[in-house]
């Protein structure tokens, strides 16, 4: 299969799998007290709630040593983590392409002589 | 998502911590060996680490109406074997535990074990197995990466069920509950991780074929399989 087509299909499929839940999952109606139930919370929060129902007496014995002051700062740090990763992969992609081009040029000039 | 800070009893936290320390030690030795003999592999090791950085920072929505994130460890396990990803997972988990209150220091051992040990082992095993069966390269990479992702969260659910058996139904009832939270949520994310791993692997295959050959990949056979 053509590489570009294959890559396009892969990226489109990832986008579809990610967007689908946003479309399909119904936003729950407001609770009786008027507060809105929250969807797309973290599975770890759900697990914490499950622990509380299974073992109501359990008290977490250690609290996070540092809590970011707001969800915005969380976003900053998660973005930073992804950016470091993406930066390196971008470097690798550019490096590899440049190397391939250089090798191609080298073999061209060999043919010329 | 990982086990939250303080959410494993002391004995469990200590036991997982001990097991993971040993695994990270073996992982560091395996990485040091492959870099010493083949320094050209540093780049691919960096790519595997970077891939894990990106994927484990992406909190994605799932059909269960909650969010979780992929792990990105399947790629490194396929390239460098199952041991190499334990230290990589440890770095990412430490970053998130210290700065983001995501996961935790007391649960670090348990989380390294699921993300850095069981996931990569599963991915590597499935990769080997599907190669023997003779599936196409894309399909082997997809299956290995997505099942490594899923295996990580099945392990997380098991660890929590071991620590918190249901008073009535015991371990099994608890396991079903935690699997519902972690593993079922993870299924669409595991599919995404599999697809993204195929994407980056096909680039590596095209542009780093010399490095793959020195890792023991048979590139002549690979090219026919794409």
Coordinates of C-alpha atoms in Angstrom, one line a residue:
Chain A
X1 CA 0.0 0.0 0.0
X2 CA 1.1 3.5 -0.7
X3 CA 2.8 4.8 2.5
X4 CA 1.1 8.2 2.5
X5 CA -2.3 6.6 2.1
X6 CA -1.6 4.1 4.8
X7 CA -0.4 6.8 7.2
X8 CA -3.5 8.9 6.4
X9 CA -5.8 6.0 7.1
X10 CA -4.0 5.3 10.4
X11 CA -4.3 8.9 11.6
X12 CA -7.9 9.1 10.5
X13 CA -8.7 5.9 12.4
X14 CA -7.1 7.3 15.6
X15 CA -9.0 10.5 15.2
X16 CA -12.3 8.5 14.7
X17 CA -11.7 6.3 17.8
X18 CA -11.0 9.4 19.9
X19 CA -13.9 11.5 18.6
X20 CA -16.5 8.7 18.6
X21 CA -16.9 8.7 22.5
X22 CA -17.4 12.4 22.5
X23 CA -20.3 12.0 20.1
X24 CA -21.8 8.8 21.4
X25 CA -21.6 9.2 25.2
X26 CA -24.7 11.0 26.3
X27 CA -24.3 13.9 28.7
X28 CA -26.2 12.8 31.8
X29 CA -29.1 15.0 32.8
X30 CA -28.7 17.3 35.8
X31 CA -29.1 15.6 39.1
X32 CA -32.1 16.4 41.4
X33 CA -30.1 19.0 43.3
X34 CA -29.4 20.8 40.0
X35 CA -25.6 20.0 39.8
X36 CA -24.4 18.6 36.6
X37 CA -23.0 15.0 36.6
X38 CA -19.5 15.0 35.1
X39 CA -18.5 12.8 32.2
X40 CA -15.0 11.9 31.0
X41 CA -13.5 12.0 34.4
X42 CA -10.3 10.0 35.0
X43 CA -10.6 6.3 35.5
X44 CA -8.4 6.7 38.5
X45 CA -11.0 8.9 40.2
X46 CA -13.5 6.2 39.5
X47 CA -11.2 3.6 41.0
X48 CA -10.8 5.7 44.1
X49 CA -14.6 5.8 44.5
X50 CA -14.7 2.0 44.0
X51 CA -12.1 1.5 46.8
X52 CA -14.3 3.7 49.1
X53 CA -17.3 1.4 48.5
X54 CA -15.4 -1.8 48.8
X55 CA -13.4 -0.8 51.9
X56 CA -15.2 2.2 53.5
X57 CA -12.7 2.1 56.4
X58 CA -9.6 2.5 54.1
X59 CA -7.8 5.8 54.5
X60 CA -5.1 6.7 51.9
X61 CA -2.0 6.8 54.1
X62 CA 0.0 9.1 51.9
X63 CA -1.0 12.3 50.1
X64 CA 0.7 13.7 47.0
X65 CA 3.7 15.7 48.1
X66 CA 2.9 18.4 45.5
X67 CA -0.4 19.4 44.1
X68 CA -0.6 21.8 41.2
X69 CA -2.6 24.9 42.2
X70 CA -5.1 24.5 39.4
X71 CA -6.1 22.2 36.5
X72 CA -4.5 24.8 34.2
X73 CA -1.1 24.0 35.7
X74 CA -1.8 20.3 35.2
X75 CA -2.4 21.0 31.5
X76 CA 0.9 22.9 31.4
X77 CA 2.9 20.0 32.8
X78 CA 1.1 17.3 30.7
X79 CA 1.7 19.5 27.6
X80 CA 5.3 19.9 28.5
X81 CA 5.7 16.1 28.8
X82 CA 4.1 15.5 25.4
X83 CA 6.1 18.4 23.9
X84 CA 9.4 16.9 25.0
X85 CA 8.4 13.6 23.4
X86 CA 7.1 15.2 20.2
X87 CA 10.2 17.4 20.0
X88 CA 12.5 14.4 20.1
X89 CA 10.5 12.4 17.5
X90 CA 10.5 15.5 15.2
X91 CA 14.3 15.6 15.6
X92 CA 14.5 11.9 14.7
X93 CA 12.2 12.3 11.7
X94 CA 14.2 15.2 10.3
X95 CA 17.5 13.6 11.0
X96 CA 16.5 10.3 9.3
X97 CA 15.1 12.1 6.2
X98 CA 18.2 14.3 5.9
X99 CA 20.4 11.2 6.2
X100 CA 18.4 9.4 3.6
X101 CA 18.7 12.3 1.2
X102 CA 22.5 12.6 1.8
X103 CA 23.0 8.9 1.1
X104 CA 20.9 9.2 -2.1
X105 CA 23.1 12.2 -3.2
X106 CA 26.2 10.3 -2.5
X107 CA 25.2 7.3 -4.6
X108 CA 24.1 9.7 -7.4
X109 CA 27.6 11.3 -7.5
X110 CA 29.2 7.9 -7.5
X111 CA 27.3 7.1 -10.6
X112 CA 28.4 10.3 -12.3
X113 CA 32.1 9.5 -12.0
Chain B
X1 CA -4.6 5.8 34.6
X2 CA -2.4 4.7 37.4
X3 CA -3.0 3.7 41.0
X4 CA -3.5 6.9 43.1
X5 CA -1.1 8.0 45.8
X6 CA -1.7 6.2 49.1
X7 CA -4.3 3.8 47.6
X8 CA -2.3 0.7 48.2
X9 CA -1.8 -0.7 51.8
X10 CA 1.8 -0.4 53.0
X11 CA 2.6 -4.1 52.6
X12 CA 1.4 -4.1 49.0
X13 CA 3.2 -0.9 48.2
X14 CA 6.4 -2.3 49.6
X15 CA 6.1 -5.6 47.8
X16 CA 5.5 -4.0 44.4
X17 CA 8.2 -1.6 45.1
X18 CA 10.7 -4.4 45.7
X19 CA 9.7 -6.3 42.6
X20 CA 9.9 -3.2 40.4
X21 CA 13.3 -2.1 41.8
X22 CA 14.7 -5.5 40.7
X23 CA 13.0 -5.2 37.2
X24 CA 14.3 -1.6 36.7
X25 CA 17.8 -2.8 37.7
X26 CA 17.7 -5.6 35.0
X27 CA 16.3 -3.1 32.6
X28 CA 19.1 -0.6 33.1
X29 CA 21.6 -3.4 32.6
X30 CA 19.9 -4.5 29.4
X31 CA 19.9 -1.0 28.1
X32 CA 23.6 -0.4 29.1
X33 CA 24.6 -3.6 27.3
X34 CA 22.8 -2.8 24.0
X35 CA 24.2 0.8 24.0
X36 CA 27.7 -0.3 24.8
X37 CA 27.9 -2.8 22.0
X38 CA 25.8 -0.8 19.5
X39 CA 26.0 3.0 20.2
X40 CA 24.0 3.6 17.0
X41 CA 20.9 2.4 18.9
X42 CA 20.8 5.4 21.2
X43 CA 18.6 7.3 18.7
X44 CA 15.9 4.5 18.6
X45 CA 16.0 4.2 22.4
X46 CA 15.3 7.9 22.5
X47 CA 12.5 7.5 20.1
X48 CA 10.9 4.8 22.2
X49 CA 11.2 6.9 25.3
X50 CA 9.8 10.0 23.5
X51 CA 6.9 7.9 22.2
X52 CA 6.1 6.8 25.8
X53 CA 6.3 10.5 26.9
X54 CA 3.8 11.5 24.4
X55 CA 1.3 8.7 24.7
X56 CA 1.2 8.6 28.4
X57 CA 0.5 12.4 28.5
X58 CA -2.6 12.0 26.2
X59 CA -5.7 11.6 28.3
X60 CA -8.2 10.3 25.8
X61 CA -12.0 9.9 26.1
X62 CA -13.4 6.4 26.1
X63 CA -16.8 4.9 25.3
X64 CA -17.3 4.2 29.0
X65 CA -17.7 7.9 29.5
X66 CA -14.4 8.2 31.4
X67 CA -10.8 9.1 30.4
X68 CA -7.6 7.3 30.5
X69 CA -4.3 7.4 28.7
X70 CA -2.3 4.9 26.6
X71 CA 1.2 3.8 27.7
X72 CA 3.4 3.8 24.6
X73 CA 5.6 1.0 26.0
X74 CA 4.8 -1.5 23.3
X75 CA 7.1 0.1 20.7
X76 CA 10.2 -0.1 22.9
X77 CA 9.4 -3.6 24.0
X78 CA 9.2 -4.7 20.3
X79 CA 12.5 -3.0 19.5
X80 CA 14.6 -3.6 22.6
X81 CA 12.9 -6.5 24.3
X82 CA 10.7 -6.5 27.4
X83 CA 13.3 -5.5 30.0
X84 CA 14.3 -2.1 28.5
X85 CA 11.0 -0.4 29.1
X86 CA 11.0 -0.7 32.9
X87 CA 13.4 2.2 33.5
X88 CA 11.6 4.3 30.8
X89 CA 8.2 3.7 32.5
X90 CA 9.9 4.6 35.8
X91 CA 11.0 8.0 34.5
X92 CA 7.6 8.9 33.2
X93 CA 5.8 7.7 36.3
X94 CA 8.1 9.5 38.6
X95 CA 7.6 12.7 36.7
X96 CA 3.8 12.4 36.9
X97 CA 3.9 11.3 40.5
X98 CA 6.0 14.1 41.8
X99 CA 4.8 17.0 39.6
X100 CA 1.2 16.1 38.7
X101 CA -0.2 14.2 41.6
X102 CA -1.0 11.5 39.0
X103 CA -0.2 8.0 40.2
X104 CA 2.0 8.4 43.3
X105 CA 5.3 7.7 45.1
X106 CA 3.9 5.0 47.3
X107 CA 2.2 3.3 44.4
X108 CA 5.2 3.9 42.1
X109 CA 6.4 0.3 42.4
X110 CA 3.0 -1.1 41.5
X111 CA 2.6 1.3 38.6
X112 CA 6.1 0.5 37.2
X113 CA 5.2 -3.2 37.4
X114 CA 2.0 -2.8 35.4
X115 CA 3.3 -0.2 32.8
X116 CA 7.0 -1.1 32.6
X117 CA 7.0 -4.8 33.2
X118 CA 3.8 -6.6 32.5
X119 CA 2.8 -4.4 29.5
X120 CA 6.1 -4.7 27.7
X121 CA 6.3 -8.4 28.5
X122 CA 2.9 -9.0 27.0
X123 CA 3.7 -6.9 24.0
X124 CA 7.0 -8.6 23.3
X125 CA 5.4 -12.1 23.8
X126 CA 2.6 -11.3 21.4
X127 CA 5.0 -9.8 18.9
X128 CA 7.1 -13.0 19.0
X129 CA 4.0 -15.3 18.8
X130 CA 2.4 -13.4 15.9
X131 CA 5.7 -13.5 14.0
X132 CA 5.8 -17.3 14.3
X133 CA 2.2 -17.5 13.0
X134 CA 3.3 -15.3 10.1
X135 CA 0.9 -12.4 10.3
X136 CA 1.9 -9.2 8.4
X137 CA 4.3 -6.7 10.1
X138 CA 1.6 -4.1 10.5
X139 CA -0.8 -6.6 12.2
X140 CA 1.9 -8.0 14.5
X141 CA 2.9 -4.4 15.6
X142 CA -0.7 -3.4 16.1
X143 CA -1.6 -6.5 18.2
X144 CA 1.6 -6.3 20.3
X145 CA 1.2 -2.6 21.1
X146 CA -2.5 -2.6 21.8
X147 CA -2.4 -5.7 23.9
X148 CA 0.6 -4.4 25.8
X149 CA -1.6 -1.4 26.6
X150 CA -4.5 -3.5 27.7
X151 CA -2.3 -5.9 29.8
X152 CA -1.0 -2.8 31.7
X153 CA -4.5 -1.9 32.9
X154 CA -5.6 -5.5 33.5
X155 CA -2.6 -5.6 35.9
X156 CA -3.6 -2.3 37.5
X157 CA -7.1 -3.7 38.1
X158 CA -5.6 -7.0 39.5
X159 CA -3.3 -5.1 41.9
X160 CA -6.2 -3.1 43.3
X161 CA -8.4 -6.2 43.6
X162 CA -5.6 -8.0 45.5
X163 CA -5.4 -5.0 47.9
X164 CA -9.1 -4.5 48.2
X165 CA -11.0 -7.8 47.9
X166 CA -14.8 -7.4 48.1
X167 CA -16.1 -8.2 51.6
X168 CA -18.8 -10.4 50.0
X169 CA -17.5 -11.6 46.7
X170 CA -13.8 -11.6 47.5
X171 CA -11.0 -11.1 45.0
X172 CA -13.1 -12.1 42.0
X173 CA -15.9 -9.6 42.6
X174 CA -13.4 -6.8 43.2
X175 CA -11.5 -7.8 40.0
X176 CA -14.6 -7.5 37.9
X177 CA -15.3 -4.1 39.3
X178 CA -11.8 -2.7 38.7
X179 CA -11.6 -4.4 35.3
X180 CA -14.8 -2.5 34.4
X181 CA -13.2 0.7 35.4
X182 CA -9.7 0.3 33.9
X183 CA -9.7 -2.4 31.3
X184 CA -13.0 -1.7 29.5
X185 CA -12.2 2.0 29.4
X186 CA -8.9 1.2 27.9
X187 CA -10.1 -0.8 24.9
X188 CA -10.6 2.1 22.4
X189 CA -7.4 3.7 23.7
X190 CA -5.5 0.4 23.2
X191 CA -6.7 0.4 19.6
X192 CA -5.4 4.0 19.1
X193 CA -2.1 3.1 20.6
X194 CA -1.8 0.1 18.3
X195 CA -2.5 2.3 15.3
X196 CA 0.0 5.0 16.3
X197 CA 2.6 2.4 17.0
X198 CA 2.2 1.0 13.4
X199 CA 2.5 4.5 12.1
X200 CA 5.9 5.2 13.9
X201 CA 7.2 1.7 13.3
X202 CA 6.7 1.9 9.6
X203 CA 8.7 5.1 9.6
X204 CA 11.5 3.5 11.7
X205 CA 11.4 0.5 9.3
X206 CA 11.9 2.8 6.3
X207 CA 14.5 5.1 7.7
X208 CA 16.4 3.1 10.4
X209 CA 16.7 -0.2 8.7
X210 CA 20.5 -0.5 9.6
X211 CA 19.7 0.0 13.3
X212 CA 16.8 -2.6 13.1
X213 CA 19.2 -5.0 11.4
X214 CA 21.7 -4.6 14.3
X215 CA 18.8 -5.3 16.7
X216 CA 18.3 -8.6 15.0
X217 CA 15.4 -7.8 12.7
X218 CA 15.6 -9.5 9.4
X219 CA 15.0 -6.6 7.1
X220 CA 14.9 -8.6 3.8
X221 CA 12.1 -10.7 5.2
X222 CA 10.4 -7.6 6.7
X223 CA 10.2 -5.7 3.4
X224 CA 8.2 -8.5 1.8
X225 CA 5.7 -8.5 4.6
X226 CA 4.7 -4.8 4.7

